[in-house]
Coordinates of C-alpha atoms in Angstrom, one line a residue:
Chain L
M1 CA 130.6 83.8 82.6
H2 CA 128.4 86.3 84.3
V3 CA 125.1 84.9 85.4
A4 CA 122.1 87.0 85.9
G5 CA 123.3 90.6 86.0
G6 CA 126.8 89.6 87.3
L7 CA 125.5 89.0 90.9
K8 CA 126.9 85.6 90.9
K9 CA 130.4 85.3 89.7
T10 CA 131.6 81.7 88.7
K11 CA 135.0 81.0 89.8
S12 CA 137.3 80.7 86.9
T13 CA 140.9 81.2 86.1
K14 CA 140.0 82.5 82.7
Q15 CA 138.2 85.5 83.8
G16 CA 140.8 88.1 82.9
R17 CA 141.6 86.6 79.5
G18 CA 138.7 88.5 77.7
L19 CA 140.7 91.8 78.4
G20 CA 143.7 90.3 76.6
E21 CA 146.2 92.1 79.0
P22 CA 149.8 90.6 79.2
A23 CA 150.5 88.7 82.4
L24 CA 153.1 91.4 83.4
V25 CA 150.6 94.1 83.3
R26 CA 148.3 92.1 85.4
W27 CA 150.7 91.3 87.9
L28 CA 152.1 94.8 88.1
L29 CA 148.4 96.1 88.7
I30 CA 147.9 93.7 91.4
A31 CA 151.3 94.4 92.9
V32 CA 150.8 98.1 93.0
T33 CA 147.3 97.6 94.8
I34 CA 148.6 95.4 97.4
G35 CA 151.8 97.6 98.0
F36 CA 149.6 100.7 98.4
L37 CA 147.3 98.9 100.8
A38 CA 150.2 97.6 102.8
L39 CA 151.9 100.9 103.0
F40 CA 148.9 103.0 104.0
L41 CA 146.9 100.5 105.9
L42 CA 148.6 97.4 107.2
V43 CA 151.9 99.1 108.3
P44 CA 150.1 101.7 110.5
L45 CA 147.7 99.1 112.0
A46 CA 150.7 97.0 112.9
A47 CA 152.4 100.1 114.2
V48 CA 149.5 100.8 116.6
F49 CA 149.7 97.4 118.1
S50 CA 153.3 97.2 118.3
Q51 CA 153.6 100.6 120.0
A52 CA 150.8 99.8 122.4
L53 CA 152.5 96.5 123.4
E54 CA 156.1 97.9 123.4
K55 CA 156.5 97.9 127.1
G56 CA 154.8 94.7 127.5
W57 CA 151.3 93.5 128.4
E58 CA 151.3 94.9 131.9
T59 CA 151.9 98.3 130.9
Y60 CA 149.2 97.9 128.1
L61 CA 146.7 96.7 130.8
A62 CA 147.7 99.4 133.3
A63 CA 147.2 102.1 130.6
L64 CA 143.7 100.9 129.9
H65 CA 142.9 100.6 133.6
E66 CA 143.8 104.3 134.3
P67 CA 140.6 106.0 135.8
D68 CA 140.5 108.8 133.1
T69 CA 140.8 106.2 130.3
L70 CA 138.1 104.0 131.9
A71 CA 135.9 107.1 132.2
A72 CA 136.5 107.6 128.5
I73 CA 135.7 104.2 127.5
K74 CA 132.4 104.4 129.7
L75 CA 131.4 107.7 128.0
T76 CA 132.1 106.3 124.4
L77 CA 129.9 103.2 125.1
L78 CA 127.2 105.4 126.7
T79 CA 127.3 107.7 123.6
A80 CA 127.1 104.7 121.2
T81 CA 124.3 103.1 123.2
I82 CA 122.2 106.2 123.0
S83 CA 122.9 107.3 119.4
V84 CA 123.0 104.0 117.6
P85 CA 119.5 102.7 118.6
L86 CA 118.1 106.2 117.9
N87 CA 119.7 106.3 114.5
L88 CA 118.6 102.8 113.9
V89 CA 114.9 103.7 114.5
F90 CA 115.3 107.0 112.6
G91 CA 117.0 105.2 109.6
V92 CA 114.4 102.5 109.4
V93 CA 111.5 105.0 109.6
A94 CA 113.2 107.4 107.0
A95 CA 114.0 104.5 104.7
W96 CA 110.6 103.1 105.0
G97 CA 108.8 106.4 104.2
I98 CA 111.1 107.2 101.4
A99 CA 111.3 103.8 99.7
K100 CA 107.6 102.9 100.0
F101 CA 105.7 106.0 99.6
D102 CA 105.6 108.9 97.1
F103 CA 105.4 112.4 98.3
P104 CA 106.7 115.8 97.0
G105 CA 110.1 116.9 98.3
K106 CA 111.3 113.3 98.5
S107 CA 114.6 113.9 96.8
F108 CA 115.1 117.1 98.9
L109 CA 114.6 114.9 102.0
I110 CA 117.3 112.4 100.7
T111 CA 119.6 115.3 100.3
L112 CA 119.0 116.5 103.7
I113 CA 119.8 113.0 105.3
D114 CA 123.1 113.3 103.5
L115 CA 124.0 116.6 105.0
P116 CA 126.2 115.2 107.8
F117 CA 128.3 113.5 105.2
S118 CA 128.9 116.7 103.3
V119 CA 129.6 119.1 106.3
S120 CA 132.8 119.0 108.1
P121 CA 132.5 117.6 111.5
V122 CA 134.0 120.7 113.2
V123 CA 131.0 122.7 111.7
S124 CA 128.5 120.1 113.0
G125 CA 130.0 120.6 116.5
L126 CA 129.9 124.4 116.2
I127 CA 126.1 124.2 115.2
Y128 CA 125.5 122.9 118.7
V129 CA 127.7 125.5 120.4
L130 CA 125.8 128.1 118.6
L131 CA 122.5 126.6 119.6
F132 CA 123.1 125.6 123.2
G133 CA 126.3 127.5 124.1
L134 CA 126.3 130.2 126.7
Q135 CA 126.3 132.8 123.9
G136 CA 123.9 130.8 121.9
W137 CA 120.3 131.1 121.1
L138 CA 119.1 128.8 123.7
G139 CA 122.2 129.3 126.1
P140 CA 120.7 131.8 128.6
W141 CA 117.3 129.8 128.9
L142 CA 119.3 126.6 129.5
Q143 CA 121.4 128.4 132.2
A144 CA 118.4 129.9 133.9
H145 CA 117.0 126.2 134.3
D146 CA 120.4 124.9 135.3
L147 CA 120.7 122.6 132.1
K148 CA 124.1 121.9 130.8
I149 CA 124.4 120.7 127.3
I150 CA 127.7 122.2 125.8
F151 CA 130.9 120.9 127.5
A152 CA 128.8 118.1 129.0
V153 CA 127.6 114.6 128.1
P154 CA 124.3 115.7 126.3
G155 CA 126.2 117.7 123.9
I156 CA 128.6 114.9 123.1
V157 CA 125.6 112.6 122.5
L158 CA 123.8 115.2 120.4
A159 CA 126.9 115.8 118.2
T160 CA 127.3 112.1 117.7
I161 CA 123.7 111.5 116.7
F162 CA 124.1 114.3 114.1
V163 CA 127.2 113.0 112.4
T164 CA 125.9 109.4 112.4
F165 CA 122.2 109.7 111.4
P166 CA 122.7 109.1 107.6
F167 CA 124.4 105.6 108.0
V168 CA 121.4 103.2 108.5
A169 CA 118.9 105.4 106.2
R170 CA 121.7 105.5 103.5
E171 CA 122.1 101.7 103.5
L172 CA 118.4 100.9 103.7
I173 CA 116.9 103.2 101.2
P174 CA 118.5 101.7 97.9
L175 CA 117.9 98.2 99.4
M176 CA 114.2 98.9 100.2
E177 CA 113.6 100.7 96.9
A178 CA 115.1 97.7 94.9
Q179 CA 112.8 95.3 96.8
G180 CA 109.8 97.4 95.9
R181 CA 106.3 97.3 97.6
E182 CA 104.8 94.2 96.3
E183 CA 105.6 91.9 99.0
E184 CA 104.1 94.3 101.5
E185 CA 100.9 94.6 99.4
A186 CA 100.7 91.0 99.1
A187 CA 100.8 90.8 102.9
L188 CA 98.0 93.3 103.3
T189 CA 95.7 91.6 100.8
L190 CA 96.3 88.4 102.8
G191 CA 94.9 90.2 105.8
A192 CA 98.2 91.1 107.7
S193 CA 98.1 94.4 109.9
G194 CA 100.7 97.1 109.4
L195 CA 102.7 95.7 112.3
Q196 CA 102.6 92.1 111.2
T197 CA 103.7 93.2 107.7
F198 CA 106.5 95.1 109.0
L199 CA 107.8 92.3 111.5
R200 CA 107.2 89.4 109.2
V201 CA 107.8 90.8 105.8
T202 CA 109.9 94.0 105.7
L203 CA 112.1 93.3 108.6
P204 CA 113.4 89.9 107.5
N205 CA 114.1 91.3 104.1
I206 CA 116.3 94.1 105.3
K207 CA 117.9 92.5 108.4
W208 CA 121.4 92.4 106.9
G209 CA 121.1 95.8 105.6
I210 CA 120.3 96.9 108.9
L211 CA 123.2 95.2 110.5
Y212 CA 125.5 96.7 107.9
G213 CA 124.1 100.2 108.6
V214 CA 124.3 99.8 112.4
I215 CA 127.9 98.5 112.3
L216 CA 129.1 101.5 110.3
C217 CA 127.0 103.9 112.5
N218 CA 128.6 102.4 115.6
A219 CA 132.2 102.6 114.2
R220 CA 131.6 106.3 113.5
A221 CA 129.8 106.9 116.8
M222 CA 132.7 105.5 118.8
G223 CA 135.4 106.9 116.6
E224 CA 134.0 110.5 116.0
F225 CA 136.6 113.2 116.7
G226 CA 135.8 116.6 115.2
A227 CA 132.3 117.3 116.2
V228 CA 132.7 115.8 119.8
S229 CA 136.0 117.7 120.4
V230 CA 134.2 120.9 119.7
V231 CA 131.4 120.3 122.2
S232 CA 133.3 118.3 124.8
G233 CA 135.4 120.8 126.5
H234 CA 137.9 118.1 127.3
V235 CA 137.2 117.7 130.9
R236 CA 139.3 114.8 132.0
G237 CA 137.5 111.8 133.4
S238 CA 134.2 113.3 132.5
T239 CA 133.7 114.7 129.0
N240 CA 136.5 112.7 127.1
T241 CA 135.6 110.1 124.8
I242 CA 138.2 107.5 123.6
P243 CA 139.4 109.5 120.6
L244 CA 139.8 112.7 122.7
Q245 CA 141.5 110.7 125.4
V246 CA 144.0 109.4 122.8
E247 CA 144.9 112.9 121.7
I248 CA 145.4 114.2 125.3
L249 CA 147.7 111.2 126.1
Y250 CA 149.5 111.7 122.8
N251 CA 150.1 115.4 123.5
E252 CA 151.5 114.6 126.9
Y253 CA 154.1 112.4 125.3
N254 CA 152.5 109.3 127.0
F255 CA 153.0 107.3 123.8
A256 CA 152.5 103.8 125.3
A257 CA 149.2 104.7 126.9
A258 CA 148.0 106.7 123.7
F259 CA 148.6 103.7 121.5
A260 CA 147.1 101.3 124.1
V261 CA 143.9 103.4 124.0
A262 CA 144.2 103.7 120.2
S263 CA 144.5 100.0 119.8
L264 CA 140.9 99.7 121.1
L265 CA 139.8 101.7 118.2
A266 CA 142.0 99.8 115.8
L267 CA 140.3 96.5 117.2
L268 CA 136.9 98.0 116.7
A269 CA 137.8 98.9 113.2
L270 CA 138.8 95.2 112.5
V271 CA 135.7 93.8 114.0
T272 CA 133.8 96.3 112.0
L273 CA 135.3 95.3 108.8
V274 CA 134.6 91.5 109.4
V275 CA 130.9 92.0 110.3
K276 CA 130.6 94.5 107.4
T277 CA 132.0 92.1 105.0
V278 CA 129.6 89.5 106.1
A279 CA 126.6 91.7 106.0
E280 CA 127.5 93.1 102.6
W281 CA 127.6 89.6 101.3
K282 CA 124.2 88.8 102.8
V283 CA 122.7 92.0 101.4
R284 CA 123.9 91.0 97.8
Q285 CA 122.0 87.8 98.4
E286 CA 118.8 89.5 99.5
L287 CA 119.0 91.5 96.4
A288 CA 119.8 88.6 94.2
N289 CA 116.7 86.9 95.4
N290 CA 114.6 89.4 93.8
Chain I
M1 CA 80.3 87.5 95.0
S2 CA 79.6 90.2 92.4
I3 CA 81.6 93.2 91.8
K4 CA 80.1 96.5 90.9
I5 CA 82.2 99.5 89.8
G6 CA 80.3 102.8 89.7
S7 CA 81.6 105.8 87.8
V8 CA 85.2 105.3 89.0
S9 CA 87.9 108.0 88.0
K10 CA 91.5 108.1 89.1
N11 CA 94.2 110.5 88.2
F12 CA 98.0 110.3 88.7
G13 CA 99.1 113.9 88.6
Q14 CA 98.1 115.2 85.2
F15 CA 97.5 111.8 83.9
A16 CA 94.0 110.5 83.9
A17 CA 94.3 106.7 84.4
L18 CA 90.5 106.0 84.5
K19 CA 87.9 108.2 83.4
D20 CA 84.2 107.5 84.7
V21 CA 84.4 103.7 84.5
S22 CA 81.4 101.6 85.3
L23 CA 81.5 97.7 85.2
T24 CA 79.6 94.9 86.7
V25 CA 81.2 91.5 87.3
P26 CA 78.7 88.8 87.8
S27 CA 79.3 86.4 90.7
G28 CA 81.5 83.3 89.8
E29 CA 82.7 84.7 86.3
L30 CA 86.3 84.9 85.1
V31 CA 86.5 88.3 83.5
A32 CA 89.6 89.7 81.5
L33 CA 90.4 93.4 81.5
L34 CA 92.2 93.6 78.2
G35 CA 94.1 96.5 76.8
P36 CA 97.3 98.1 75.9
S37 CA 99.7 99.4 78.7
G38 CA 98.5 102.7 80.0
S39 CA 94.8 101.9 79.3
G40 CA 94.1 101.8 83.1
K41 CA 93.4 98.2 83.4
T42 CA 95.9 97.5 86.3
T43 CA 94.7 100.7 88.1
L44 CA 91.2 99.5 88.0
L45 CA 92.2 96.0 89.4
R46 CA 94.2 97.7 92.1
I47 CA 91.2 99.9 93.0
I48 CA 88.9 96.9 93.2
A49 CA 91.6 95.3 95.7
G50 CA 91.9 98.5 97.6
L51 CA 95.6 98.9 96.9
E52 CA 94.6 102.1 95.2
A53 CA 91.8 104.7 96.2
P54 CA 89.6 106.1 93.6
D55 CA 89.3 109.9 93.2
Q56 CA 85.6 109.5 92.4
G57 CA 83.1 106.8 92.3
Q58 CA 82.2 103.6 94.3
I59 CA 83.1 99.9 94.5
F60 CA 80.5 97.4 95.7
F61 CA 81.0 93.8 96.6
D62 CA 77.7 92.0 96.6
G63 CA 75.8 95.3 96.7
V64 CA 77.7 96.5 99.9
E65 CA 79.9 99.6 99.5
T66 CA 83.6 98.8 100.1
T67 CA 85.1 102.1 98.6
N68 CA 86.5 103.0 102.0
S69 CA 87.4 99.8 103.6
H70 CA 90.8 98.7 103.9
V71 CA 92.6 96.3 101.8
R72 CA 92.8 93.5 104.6
E73 CA 89.2 93.8 105.2
R74 CA 88.1 93.3 101.7
Q75 CA 88.9 89.5 101.6
V76 CA 90.5 89.6 98.0
G77 CA 93.1 87.4 96.7
F78 CA 95.7 89.3 94.6
V79 CA 98.3 87.7 92.3
F80 CA 101.1 90.0 91.2
Q81 CA 102.8 89.8 87.7
H82 CA 106.2 89.3 89.5
Y83 CA 104.7 86.9 92.1
A84 CA 105.7 89.0 95.1
L85 CA 106.4 85.8 97.1
F86 CA 108.0 86.4 100.5
R87 CA 111.6 85.6 99.6
H88 CA 112.7 84.6 103.0
M89 CA 109.9 82.1 103.6
T90 CA 109.5 78.5 102.3
V91 CA 106.7 77.6 100.0
F92 CA 104.9 76.3 102.9
D93 CA 105.2 79.4 105.0
N94 CA 104.3 81.6 102.0
I95 CA 101.0 79.7 101.6
A96 CA 100.3 79.6 105.3
F97 CA 100.9 83.3 105.6
G98 CA 97.3 84.5 105.3
L99 CA 96.1 82.0 107.9
T100 CA 98.9 82.6 110.4
V101 CA 98.2 86.4 110.5
K102 CA 94.5 86.0 111.4
P103 CA 93.5 87.3 114.8
R104 CA 94.1 84.6 117.5
R105 CA 90.4 83.7 117.9
E106 CA 89.9 83.2 114.0
R107 CA 93.2 81.4 113.6
P108 CA 93.1 77.8 112.8
G109 CA 95.2 75.4 114.7
K110 CA 98.6 74.2 113.5
A111 CA 97.5 70.9 112.3
Q112 CA 94.5 72.5 110.3
I113 CA 97.0 75.0 108.7
R114 CA 99.2 72.3 107.7
E115 CA 96.3 70.3 106.3
K116 CA 95.0 73.3 104.2
V117 CA 98.5 74.2 102.9
F118 CA 99.0 70.6 101.7
E119 CA 95.6 70.6 100.1
L120 CA 96.4 73.6 98.2
L121 CA 100.0 72.3 97.2
K122 CA 98.2 69.3 95.8
L123 CA 95.9 71.6 93.8
I124 CA 99.0 73.4 92.3
Q125 CA 100.9 70.0 91.9
L126 CA 103.8 71.2 93.9
E127 CA 103.5 69.0 97.1
Q128 CA 107.2 67.8 96.9
L129 CA 108.5 71.5 97.0
A130 CA 107.0 72.6 100.2
D131 CA 110.4 73.4 101.8
R132 CA 111.9 75.2 99.0
Y133 CA 112.4 78.9 98.8
P134 CA 111.0 81.0 96.0
A135 CA 114.4 81.7 94.6
Q136 CA 114.8 77.9 94.0
L137 CA 111.6 77.7 91.9
S138 CA 110.9 78.3 88.2
G139 CA 108.7 81.1 87.0
G140 CA 105.7 79.0 86.5
Q141 CA 106.1 77.2 89.8
R142 CA 106.3 80.6 91.7
Q143 CA 103.2 81.9 90.1
R144 CA 101.3 78.7 91.1
V145 CA 102.5 79.3 94.7
A146 CA 101.5 82.8 94.5
L147 CA 98.0 81.6 93.4
A148 CA 97.9 79.1 96.2
R149 CA 98.8 81.6 98.8
A150 CA 96.0 83.9 97.5
L151 CA 93.5 81.2 97.7
A152 CA 94.5 79.9 101.3
V153 CA 92.3 82.6 102.8
A154 CA 89.3 81.7 100.9
P155 CA 89.0 85.0 99.2
K156 CA 85.6 86.3 97.9
V157 CA 87.3 87.7 94.8
L158 CA 90.4 86.7 93.0
L159 CA 92.4 89.5 91.3
L160 CA 95.2 88.7 88.9
D161 CA 97.5 91.3 87.5
E162 CA 99.2 90.1 84.4
P163 CA 99.5 86.8 86.0
F164 CA 101.4 85.1 83.1
G165 CA 103.1 88.3 81.9
A166 CA 106.7 87.3 83.0
L167 CA 106.7 83.7 81.8
D168 CA 107.9 82.2 78.5
A169 CA 105.3 81.2 75.8
K170 CA 105.0 77.6 76.4
V171 CA 104.6 77.8 80.2
R172 CA 102.2 80.7 79.7
A173 CA 100.0 78.6 77.5
E174 CA 100.0 75.6 79.9
L175 CA 99.3 77.8 83.0
R176 CA 96.4 79.7 81.4
R177 CA 94.6 76.4 80.5
W178 CA 95.3 75.3 84.1
L179 CA 93.8 78.5 85.5
R180 CA 90.7 78.0 83.3
R181 CA 90.3 74.5 84.6
L182 CA 90.9 75.6 88.3
H183 CA 88.3 78.3 87.8
D184 CA 85.9 75.7 86.6
E185 CA 86.4 73.8 89.8
I186 CA 86.4 76.5 92.5
H187 CA 84.0 79.2 90.9
V188 CA 85.4 82.2 92.7
T189 CA 84.7 85.5 91.0
S190 CA 87.8 86.4 89.2
V191 CA 89.2 89.5 87.3
F192 CA 92.4 89.1 85.5
V193 CA 94.4 91.8 83.8
T194 CA 96.1 91.2 80.4
H195 CA 97.5 92.8 77.3
D196 CA 97.5 89.5 75.5
Q197 CA 94.3 89.2 73.3
E198 CA 94.9 85.5 72.8
E199 CA 95.0 84.9 76.6
A200 CA 91.8 86.9 77.1
L201 CA 90.0 85.0 74.3
E202 CA 91.0 81.6 75.6
V203 CA 90.6 82.1 79.4
A204 CA 87.9 84.6 80.0
D205 CA 84.1 84.2 80.4
R206 CA 83.8 87.8 79.6
I207 CA 86.2 90.3 78.1
V208 CA 86.4 94.1 79.0
V209 CA 88.3 95.9 76.5
M210 CA 89.9 99.0 77.8
N211 CA 91.7 102.1 76.1
Q212 CA 92.8 105.4 77.4
G213 CA 91.1 105.0 80.8
Q214 CA 87.7 103.9 79.3
I215 CA 85.9 100.8 78.5
E216 CA 85.6 100.3 74.7
Q217 CA 83.5 97.1 74.8
E218 CA 82.5 94.3 77.1
G219 CA 81.1 90.9 76.3
T220 CA 81.7 87.3 75.6
P221 CA 85.0 86.5 73.8
T222 CA 82.9 85.6 70.6
Q223 CA 80.9 88.7 70.9
V224 CA 84.0 90.9 71.2
Y225 CA 85.9 89.2 68.5
D226 CA 83.1 88.8 65.9
H227 CA 81.3 92.1 66.5
P228 CA 83.8 94.6 67.7
A229 CA 82.0 97.9 68.7
T230 CA 84.8 100.2 67.8
P231 CA 87.9 100.2 65.4
F232 CA 90.0 100.1 68.5
V233 CA 88.7 96.8 69.6
F234 CA 88.7 95.5 66.0
S235 CA 92.4 96.3 65.7
F236 CA 93.4 95.2 69.2
L237 CA 91.9 91.7 68.8
G238 CA 93.8 90.7 65.8
N239 CA 95.6 91.7 62.5
V240 CA 93.6 94.1 60.4
N241 CA 93.5 95.5 56.9
L242 CA 91.9 98.9 56.2
F243 CA 90.0 99.7 53.1
H244 CA 89.2 103.5 52.6
G245 CA 86.2 104.4 50.7
R246 CA 83.0 106.1 50.6
G247 CA 79.7 104.5 51.9
T248 CA 77.3 103.7 54.7
A249 CA 77.6 101.0 57.1
G250 CA 77.3 97.7 55.3
E251 CA 79.4 97.8 52.1
V252 CA 82.2 100.2 51.1
Q253 CA 82.0 100.1 47.5
A254 CA 78.3 100.4 47.1
A255 CA 78.5 104.0 47.8
V256 CA 74.9 105.3 48.4
E257 CA 75.7 108.5 50.5
P258 CA 79.0 110.1 50.1
V259 CA 80.2 109.6 53.6
P260 CA 84.0 108.7 54.1
A261 CA 84.2 105.2 55.7
V262 CA 86.8 102.6 56.4
G263 CA 86.3 99.0 55.9
Y264 CA 88.0 96.6 58.4
V265 CA 89.0 93.2 57.3
R266 CA 90.9 90.5 59.3
S267 CA 94.0 89.1 57.6
H268 CA 92.5 85.7 57.5
D269 CA 89.3 86.9 56.1
I270 CA 91.0 88.0 52.8
E271 CA 90.9 85.5 49.9
V272 CA 93.5 85.3 47.3
E273 CA 92.6 84.0 43.8
R274 CA 94.3 83.7 40.3
Q275 CA 91.0 84.1 38.6
L276 CA 88.3 86.7 38.9
S277 CA 85.5 84.8 40.3
D278 CA 83.5 87.4 42.1
P279 CA 82.7 91.1 41.2
T280 CA 83.7 92.4 44.5
A281 CA 87.4 91.2 44.1
V282 CA 90.1 93.7 43.4
R283 CA 93.5 93.3 41.6
A284 CA 96.7 93.2 43.7
T285 CA 100.4 92.5 43.3
V286 CA 102.1 89.8 45.7
R287 CA 105.0 91.6 47.4
Y288 CA 106.3 89.1 50.0
V289 CA 105.5 85.6 51.0
Q290 CA 106.4 84.3 54.4
T291 CA 105.7 80.9 56.1
V292 CA 104.9 81.3 59.9
G293 CA 104.4 77.9 61.4
P294 CA 101.1 76.6 60.1
L295 CA 100.2 79.8 58.4
V296 CA 101.6 81.7 55.3
R297 CA 101.6 85.5 55.5
V298 CA 101.2 87.2 52.2
E299 CA 101.8 90.9 51.6
L300 CA 100.0 92.4 48.7
A301 CA 99.8 96.0 47.2
L302 CA 96.4 97.0 45.8
A303 CA 96.7 97.8 42.1
D304 CA 94.5 101.0 41.9
T305 CA 95.8 102.7 45.2
G306 CA 99.0 100.9 46.0
A307 CA 97.8 100.6 49.7
A308 CA 99.5 97.6 51.4
L309 CA 97.4 94.6 52.4
E310 CA 98.2 91.5 54.5
A311 CA 96.5 88.2 54.0
E312 CA 96.9 85.0 56.1
L313 CA 96.4 81.6 54.2
S314 CA 96.5 78.2 55.4
R315 CA 99.5 76.2 54.2
E316 CA 97.2 74.0 52.2
V317 CA 95.8 77.0 50.3
A318 CA 99.2 78.6 49.9
D319 CA 100.7 75.3 48.5
R320 CA 97.9 75.1 46.0
L321 CA 98.3 78.6 44.9
D322 CA 102.1 78.6 45.0
L323 CA 102.2 82.4 44.9
Q324 CA 105.2 84.2 43.5
V325 CA 106.7 87.5 44.4
G326 CA 105.6 90.2 41.7
E327 CA 102.6 88.2 40.5
E328 CA 99.1 89.8 39.9
V329 CA 96.2 88.2 41.7
Y330 CA 92.7 89.0 42.7
V331 CA 91.9 89.6 46.5
R332 CA 88.4 89.5 48.0
P333 CA 87.5 90.3 51.5
R334 CA 85.1 87.6 53.0
K335 CA 83.9 89.8 55.8
V336 CA 84.0 93.6 56.0
T337 CA 83.1 95.6 59.1
V338 CA 82.6 99.3 58.3
F339 CA 83.2 102.3 60.6
A340 CA 82.8 105.9 59.7
E341 CA 86.1 107.7 58.8
D342 CA 86.1 110.0 61.9
Y343 CA 87.0 107.1 64.2
Q344 CA 90.5 107.1 65.4
I345 CA 92.4 104.1 66.3

């Protein structure tokens, strides 16, 4: 029933029969899974939107048009616009280097790339306060030159870049390793330059992997709370991102506005999910064509 | 274009892949690098292509040193074992690739490229598949596309790395005959790597037998098969039986000087008889008889030492003898090659 390493599953109703479980057990397992997902994912999602729209569309739109909220949306978009392309370039370069070349310390480098996944976001934020804060290593020098990083936009961007840099690289490394180096070598023997090889051979082979990494990277960049919270300083209308704005509104018992802003993040999550599913399917196809 | 390899060595960490290898490939010939895995044959091919740099030694194309020139300047066609076709391009685009990446002033026009690609598609007999993607082709078709892609840029040298290694037996046999005919038509200097002695014997003008990073012997298929220079070449090119004894080169049993020696006899050079007809024959017991297609394989044990022996008889001879397991017979080697005992296989 499984063709070629199980990558292409044929549709069949007999698939579970091999396990020989009674129908009751099968249905029970499926019901538990669905019930669990509904309770912890679908109900909260629905709650966000119903709370946001509780007082009608007008209140909802007004909440989003509030100047501080608009500023938070702008800052979030700015942060993502800077950090996602940077991490895209970094991710492709790192994955290319790791997957296509052999050098000592390669596995150590992969571990380093994973670091932001294993460190608590709060610690990530604190690192930058330690480095650039007034009491930090570079603080006095920065102050002397009138440069502000902590409690300002540059700090938020830096912290976001730090927590999101593994996404693209982590997605591309296994994909590029599985695809090997032979197509690139073939292109070189046919007279292609390095750039031609990258643009015409490597890039088309990893485009869906890149999209997958970028969409996850973007979701995290826009939704990051911990690290950004530490370096932001929560200056209204100037250093608040969407997640921080939600928290402030919520703490002020402004529930309708808090949920309205939160619904933006929920929408982002839904879009991410759809794009991610499509990209995942395409990546599997890219691998299956090996 | 002739290829000259001068004293090339290559190490991968502690592993010496090539040890001071020198070789000349005459212009227009089809040469096989034959050897077991790890013998350095693929490394040598990749060094000729420029995909790998030698630690020591030089490569010359037509007397011009190319050791330090880049892969894309060497104008070699390289065919990979697993095809390495561009998976997101059609067959047409794959073959056209080498022409479309040329610098603008050398690049042929669209119509010319199209003409060239279809000419090659005709050569590989896949004209109707121009719009397919590699994933939609069979292994044999993919390898032919890979070959056409390599030929599109009119390479000075064609290098093939185990080109038929990933194909099943029947397609393999068809494709290697096709390659032989193709080479007779286009006469481009070609080097191909294989671990299959039958393939090398059938396709190549010359065979270079490699082992442990060194060349054991080079010559025409007949030379290498009939006059193997070392025990390794003898045993790598076919089934072999060993007769241990003392003697000088020539004959084992007529020991003149007490030098330990080993006689090498091919399985098909062993004659099995019921009656003692020749004084050189020895007694043996039939252990096992198995029919393999047109041949019958007979396992025997020598009466004096108990050493195992394998003989290959034609069906006709085997039917006439009608050998029974346990029966005593006489065996006689028709042709013995003797090497001194201290050689190691």
